Coordinates of C-alpha atoms and ligand atoms in Angstrom, one line a residue:
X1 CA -91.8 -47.5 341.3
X2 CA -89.9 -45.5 339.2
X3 CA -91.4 -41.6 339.1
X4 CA -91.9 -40.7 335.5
X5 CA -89.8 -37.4 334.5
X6 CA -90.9 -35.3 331.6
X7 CA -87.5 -32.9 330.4
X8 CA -87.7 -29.5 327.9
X9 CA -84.7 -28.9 326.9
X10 CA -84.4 -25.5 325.2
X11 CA -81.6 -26.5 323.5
X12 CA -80.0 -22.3 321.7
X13 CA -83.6 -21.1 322.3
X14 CA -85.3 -18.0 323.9
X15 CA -84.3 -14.6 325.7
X16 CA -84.0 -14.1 329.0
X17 CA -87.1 -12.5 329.1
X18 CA -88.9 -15.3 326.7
X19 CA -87.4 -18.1 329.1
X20 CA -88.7 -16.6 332.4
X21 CA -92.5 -16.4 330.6
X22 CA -92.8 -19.8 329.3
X23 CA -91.6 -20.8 332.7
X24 CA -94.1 -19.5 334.6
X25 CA -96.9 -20.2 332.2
X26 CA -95.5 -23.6 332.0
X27 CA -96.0 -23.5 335.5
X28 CA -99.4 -22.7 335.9
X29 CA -100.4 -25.6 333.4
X30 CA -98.7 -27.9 335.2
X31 CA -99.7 -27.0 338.8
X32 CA -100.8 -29.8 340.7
X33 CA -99.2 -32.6 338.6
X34 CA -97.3 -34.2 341.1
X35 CA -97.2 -37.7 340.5
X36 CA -94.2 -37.1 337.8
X37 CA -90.8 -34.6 337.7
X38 CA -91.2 -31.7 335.2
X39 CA -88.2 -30.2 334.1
X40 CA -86.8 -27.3 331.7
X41 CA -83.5 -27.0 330.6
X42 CA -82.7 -22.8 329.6
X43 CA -79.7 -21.7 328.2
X44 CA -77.0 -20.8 330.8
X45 CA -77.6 -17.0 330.7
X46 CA -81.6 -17.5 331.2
X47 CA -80.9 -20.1 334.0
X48 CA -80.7 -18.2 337.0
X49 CA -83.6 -16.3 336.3
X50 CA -85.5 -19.0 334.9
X51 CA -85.0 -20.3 338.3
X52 CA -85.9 -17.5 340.6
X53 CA -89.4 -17.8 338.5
X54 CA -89.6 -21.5 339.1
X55 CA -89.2 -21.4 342.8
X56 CA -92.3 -22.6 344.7
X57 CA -93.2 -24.5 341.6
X58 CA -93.1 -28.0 340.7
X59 CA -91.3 -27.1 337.2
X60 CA -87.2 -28.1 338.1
X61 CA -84.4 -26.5 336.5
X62 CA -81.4 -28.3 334.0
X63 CA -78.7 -26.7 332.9
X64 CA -77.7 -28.7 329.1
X65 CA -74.1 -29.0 329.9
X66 CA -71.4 -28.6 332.1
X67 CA -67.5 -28.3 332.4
X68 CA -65.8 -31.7 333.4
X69 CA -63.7 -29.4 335.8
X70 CA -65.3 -29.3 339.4
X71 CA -65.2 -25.9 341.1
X72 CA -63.5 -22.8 339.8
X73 CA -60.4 -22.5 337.5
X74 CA -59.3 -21.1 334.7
X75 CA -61.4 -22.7 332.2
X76 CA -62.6 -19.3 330.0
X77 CA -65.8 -19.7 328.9
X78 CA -66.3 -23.1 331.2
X79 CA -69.5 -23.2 333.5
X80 CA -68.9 -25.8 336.7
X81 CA -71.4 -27.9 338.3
X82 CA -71.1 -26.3 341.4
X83 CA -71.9 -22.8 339.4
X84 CA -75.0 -24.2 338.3
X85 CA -76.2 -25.5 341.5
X86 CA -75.7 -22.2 342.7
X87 CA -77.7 -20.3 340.1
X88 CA -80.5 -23.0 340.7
X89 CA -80.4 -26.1 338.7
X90 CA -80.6 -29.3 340.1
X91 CA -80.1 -31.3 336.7
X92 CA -77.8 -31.3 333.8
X93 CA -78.5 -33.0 330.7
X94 CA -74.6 -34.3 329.4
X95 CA -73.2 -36.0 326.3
X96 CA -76.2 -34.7 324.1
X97 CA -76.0 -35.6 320.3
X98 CA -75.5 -32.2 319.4
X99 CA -72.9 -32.2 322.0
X100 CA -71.4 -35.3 320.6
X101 CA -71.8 -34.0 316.8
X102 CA -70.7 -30.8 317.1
X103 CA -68.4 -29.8 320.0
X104 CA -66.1 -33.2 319.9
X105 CA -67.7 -34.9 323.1
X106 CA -66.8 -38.5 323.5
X107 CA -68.0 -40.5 325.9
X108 CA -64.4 -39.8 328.0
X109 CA -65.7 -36.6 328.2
X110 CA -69.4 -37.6 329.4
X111 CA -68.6 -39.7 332.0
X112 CA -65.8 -36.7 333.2
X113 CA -69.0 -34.3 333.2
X114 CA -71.1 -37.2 334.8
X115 CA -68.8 -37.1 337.7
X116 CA -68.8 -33.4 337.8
X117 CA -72.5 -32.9 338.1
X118 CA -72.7 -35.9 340.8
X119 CA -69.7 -33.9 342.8
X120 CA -71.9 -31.3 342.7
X121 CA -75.0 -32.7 344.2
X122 CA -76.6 -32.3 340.7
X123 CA -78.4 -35.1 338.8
X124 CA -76.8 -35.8 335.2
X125 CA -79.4 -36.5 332.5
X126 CA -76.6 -38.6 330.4
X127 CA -77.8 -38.7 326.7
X128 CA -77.1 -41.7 324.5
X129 CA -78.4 -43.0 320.9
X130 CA -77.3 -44.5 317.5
X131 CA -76.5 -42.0 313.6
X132 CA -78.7 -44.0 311.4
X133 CA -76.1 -45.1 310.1
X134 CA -75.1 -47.2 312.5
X135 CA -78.6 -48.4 312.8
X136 CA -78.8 -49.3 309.5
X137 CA -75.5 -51.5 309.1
X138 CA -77.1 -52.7 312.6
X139 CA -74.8 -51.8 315.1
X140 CA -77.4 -49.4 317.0
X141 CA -77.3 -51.9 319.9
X142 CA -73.6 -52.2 320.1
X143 CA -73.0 -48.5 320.0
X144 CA -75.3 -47.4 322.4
X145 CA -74.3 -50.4 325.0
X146 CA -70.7 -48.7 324.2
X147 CA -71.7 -45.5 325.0
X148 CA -73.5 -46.3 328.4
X149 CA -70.1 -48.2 329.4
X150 CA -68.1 -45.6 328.4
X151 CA -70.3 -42.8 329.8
X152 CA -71.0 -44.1 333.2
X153 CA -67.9 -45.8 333.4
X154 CA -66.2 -45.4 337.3
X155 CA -69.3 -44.2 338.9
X156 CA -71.1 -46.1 341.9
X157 CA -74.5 -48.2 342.2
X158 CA -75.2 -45.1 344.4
X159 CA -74.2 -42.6 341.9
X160 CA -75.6 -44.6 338.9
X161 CA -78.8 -45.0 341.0
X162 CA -78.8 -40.6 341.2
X163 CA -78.5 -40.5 337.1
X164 CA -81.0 -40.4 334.9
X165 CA -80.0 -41.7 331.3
X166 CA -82.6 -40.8 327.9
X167 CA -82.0 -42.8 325.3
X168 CA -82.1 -40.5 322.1
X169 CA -81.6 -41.7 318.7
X170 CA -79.7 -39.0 316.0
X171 CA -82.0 -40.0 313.3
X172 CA -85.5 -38.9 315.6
X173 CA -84.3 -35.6 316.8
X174 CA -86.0 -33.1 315.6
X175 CA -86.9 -34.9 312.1
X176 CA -90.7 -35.6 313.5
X177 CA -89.7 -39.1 313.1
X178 CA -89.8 -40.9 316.6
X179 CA -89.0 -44.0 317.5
X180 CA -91.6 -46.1 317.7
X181 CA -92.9 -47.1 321.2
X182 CA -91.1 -51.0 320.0
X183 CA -88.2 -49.7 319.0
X184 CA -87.7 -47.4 321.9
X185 CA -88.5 -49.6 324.1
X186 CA -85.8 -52.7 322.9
X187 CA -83.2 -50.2 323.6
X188 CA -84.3 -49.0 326.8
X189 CA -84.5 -52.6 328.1
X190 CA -80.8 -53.5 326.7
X191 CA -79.7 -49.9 328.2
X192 CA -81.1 -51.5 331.5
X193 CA -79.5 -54.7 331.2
X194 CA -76.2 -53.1 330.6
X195 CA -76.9 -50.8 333.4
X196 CA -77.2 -54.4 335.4
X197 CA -74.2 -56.0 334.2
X198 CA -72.1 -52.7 335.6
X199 CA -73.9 -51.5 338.8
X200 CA -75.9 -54.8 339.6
X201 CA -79.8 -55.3 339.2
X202 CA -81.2 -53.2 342.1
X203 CA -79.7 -50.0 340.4
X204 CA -81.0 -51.0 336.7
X205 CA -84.5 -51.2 338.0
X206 CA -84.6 -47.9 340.0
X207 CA -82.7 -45.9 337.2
X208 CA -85.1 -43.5 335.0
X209 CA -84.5 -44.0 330.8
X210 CA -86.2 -41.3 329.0
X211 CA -87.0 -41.5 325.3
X212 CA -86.2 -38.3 323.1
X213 CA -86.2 -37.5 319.3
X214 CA -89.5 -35.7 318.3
X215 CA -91.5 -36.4 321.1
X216 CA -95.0 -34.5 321.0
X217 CA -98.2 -34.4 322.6
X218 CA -99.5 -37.1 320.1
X219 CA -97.0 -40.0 320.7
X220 CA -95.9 -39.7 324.6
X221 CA -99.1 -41.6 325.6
X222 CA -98.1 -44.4 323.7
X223 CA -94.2 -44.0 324.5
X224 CA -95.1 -43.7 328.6
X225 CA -97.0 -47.4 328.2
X226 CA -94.1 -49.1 327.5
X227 CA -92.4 -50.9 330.4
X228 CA -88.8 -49.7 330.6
X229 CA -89.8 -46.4 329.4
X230 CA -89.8 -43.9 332.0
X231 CA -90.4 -40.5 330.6
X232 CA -89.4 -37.9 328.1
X233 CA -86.5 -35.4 326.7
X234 CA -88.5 -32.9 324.8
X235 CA -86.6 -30.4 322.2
X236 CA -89.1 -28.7 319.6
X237 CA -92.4 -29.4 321.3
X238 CA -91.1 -27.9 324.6
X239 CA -90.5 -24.5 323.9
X240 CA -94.4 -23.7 323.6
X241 CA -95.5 -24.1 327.3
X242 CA -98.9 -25.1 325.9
X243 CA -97.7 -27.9 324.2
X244 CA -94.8 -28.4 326.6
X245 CA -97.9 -28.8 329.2
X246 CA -100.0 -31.0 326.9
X247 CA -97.1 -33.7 327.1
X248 CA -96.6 -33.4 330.7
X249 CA -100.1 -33.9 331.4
X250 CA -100.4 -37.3 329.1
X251 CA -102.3 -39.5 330.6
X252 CA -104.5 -37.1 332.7
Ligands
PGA301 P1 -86.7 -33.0 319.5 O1 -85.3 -32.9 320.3 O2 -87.8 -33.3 320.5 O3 -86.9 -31.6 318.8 O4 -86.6 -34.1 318.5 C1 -85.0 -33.8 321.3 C2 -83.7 -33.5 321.9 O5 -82.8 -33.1 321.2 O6 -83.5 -33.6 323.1

């Protein structure tokens, strides 16, 4: 069974202060849930205290990006892995779209950050998805199977089996147009079947695939009862613990 995992990621949201109090409301809506991972994802100057407030909790910590270089080194402005394990993630959400739009990332540089959160005992939330563009001339399915290769490339069943992937289309993020629940879930199967053809069949079944792209409150019942869909990456509904909590607790 494959334990459902429902990510916020904060994305350039929120003081310090601000993160820490959603935290721990977040927290006390979601006490008790324990039958699926919650996770938040501050900026890297609210993470370490956004993770002293977490302690205890069931709410986990992400970090939404990492430097490819392991360690320490002179990399100015560069946060490692091993940094953020330190401060008190255990998750880091790589190869975002934004990531990918707007800071150059190719999937080189993914699967180098991949490697880096791994070394560091962290779990990689590796993010892929199609422009609309590319679904539209209807190469979404060969661009995301690209990006999976590409992103994961190198890495072990064992490591692949430690990653979670979420599947997150350009033209859903934060438009409040999802997916729908079909559409999601096509991809998520072909992501597994790659995922098969490179690690072997074991590994595809175990791996998590979360949806993202304006997921809310009203549509993750519907996302969660699709088969290879195994959770959620939240952006704009998860900054609002109440809402952020509403999602979490689908189903209950
Ligand atoms: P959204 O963002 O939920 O605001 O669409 C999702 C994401 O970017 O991870």
């Amino acid at each position: 069974m494959r334990r459902p995992v429902i990510a916020g990621n904060w994305k350039m949201f929120k003081t310090v202060d601000e993160a820490v109090e959603t935290v721990a409301s977040l927290a006390t809506l979601v006490d008790g849930v324990s039958d699926r991972e919650v996770i938040v994802a501050p900026t890297f100057v609210g993470l370490a205290a956004v993770a002293r407030a977490a302690r205890g909790t069931n709410v986990s910590i992400a970090a939404q990006d990492c430097a490819p270089e392991p360690g320490q080194g002179a990399f100015t402005g560069e946060v490692s892995a091993e940094m953020l394990a330190d401060a008190g993630a255990t998750h880091v959400i790589v190869g975002h779209s934004e990531r990918r739009q707007f800071f150059g990332e190719t999937d080189d540089t993914v699967n180098a950050k991949a490697k880096a959160a791994l070394g560091a005992g962290l779990t990689p939330i590796v993010c892929v998805g199609e422009q609309l563009s590319d679904r539209d001339a209807g190469r979404a399915e060969v661009v995301v199977e690209g990006q999976i290769c590409g992103s994961l490339s190198g890495l072990t069943a064992e490591e692949v089996v430690r990653t979670i992937v979420a599947y997150e289309p350009v033209w859903a993020i934060g438009t409040g147009r999802s997916a729908t629940p079909e559409i999601a879930q096509q991809m998520h199967r072909l992501i597994r079947e790659t995922i098969a053809k490179l690690v072997g069949a074991d590994v595809s079944e175990a791996i998590r695939i979360l949806y993202g792209g304006s997921v809310k409150a009203e549509n993750i019942s519907a996302l969660m009862k699709e088969p290879d869909i195994d959770g959620g990456l939240v952006g704009g509904a998860s900054l609002d613990a109440e809402s952020f909590a509403r999602i979490v607790r689908y189903g209950y």
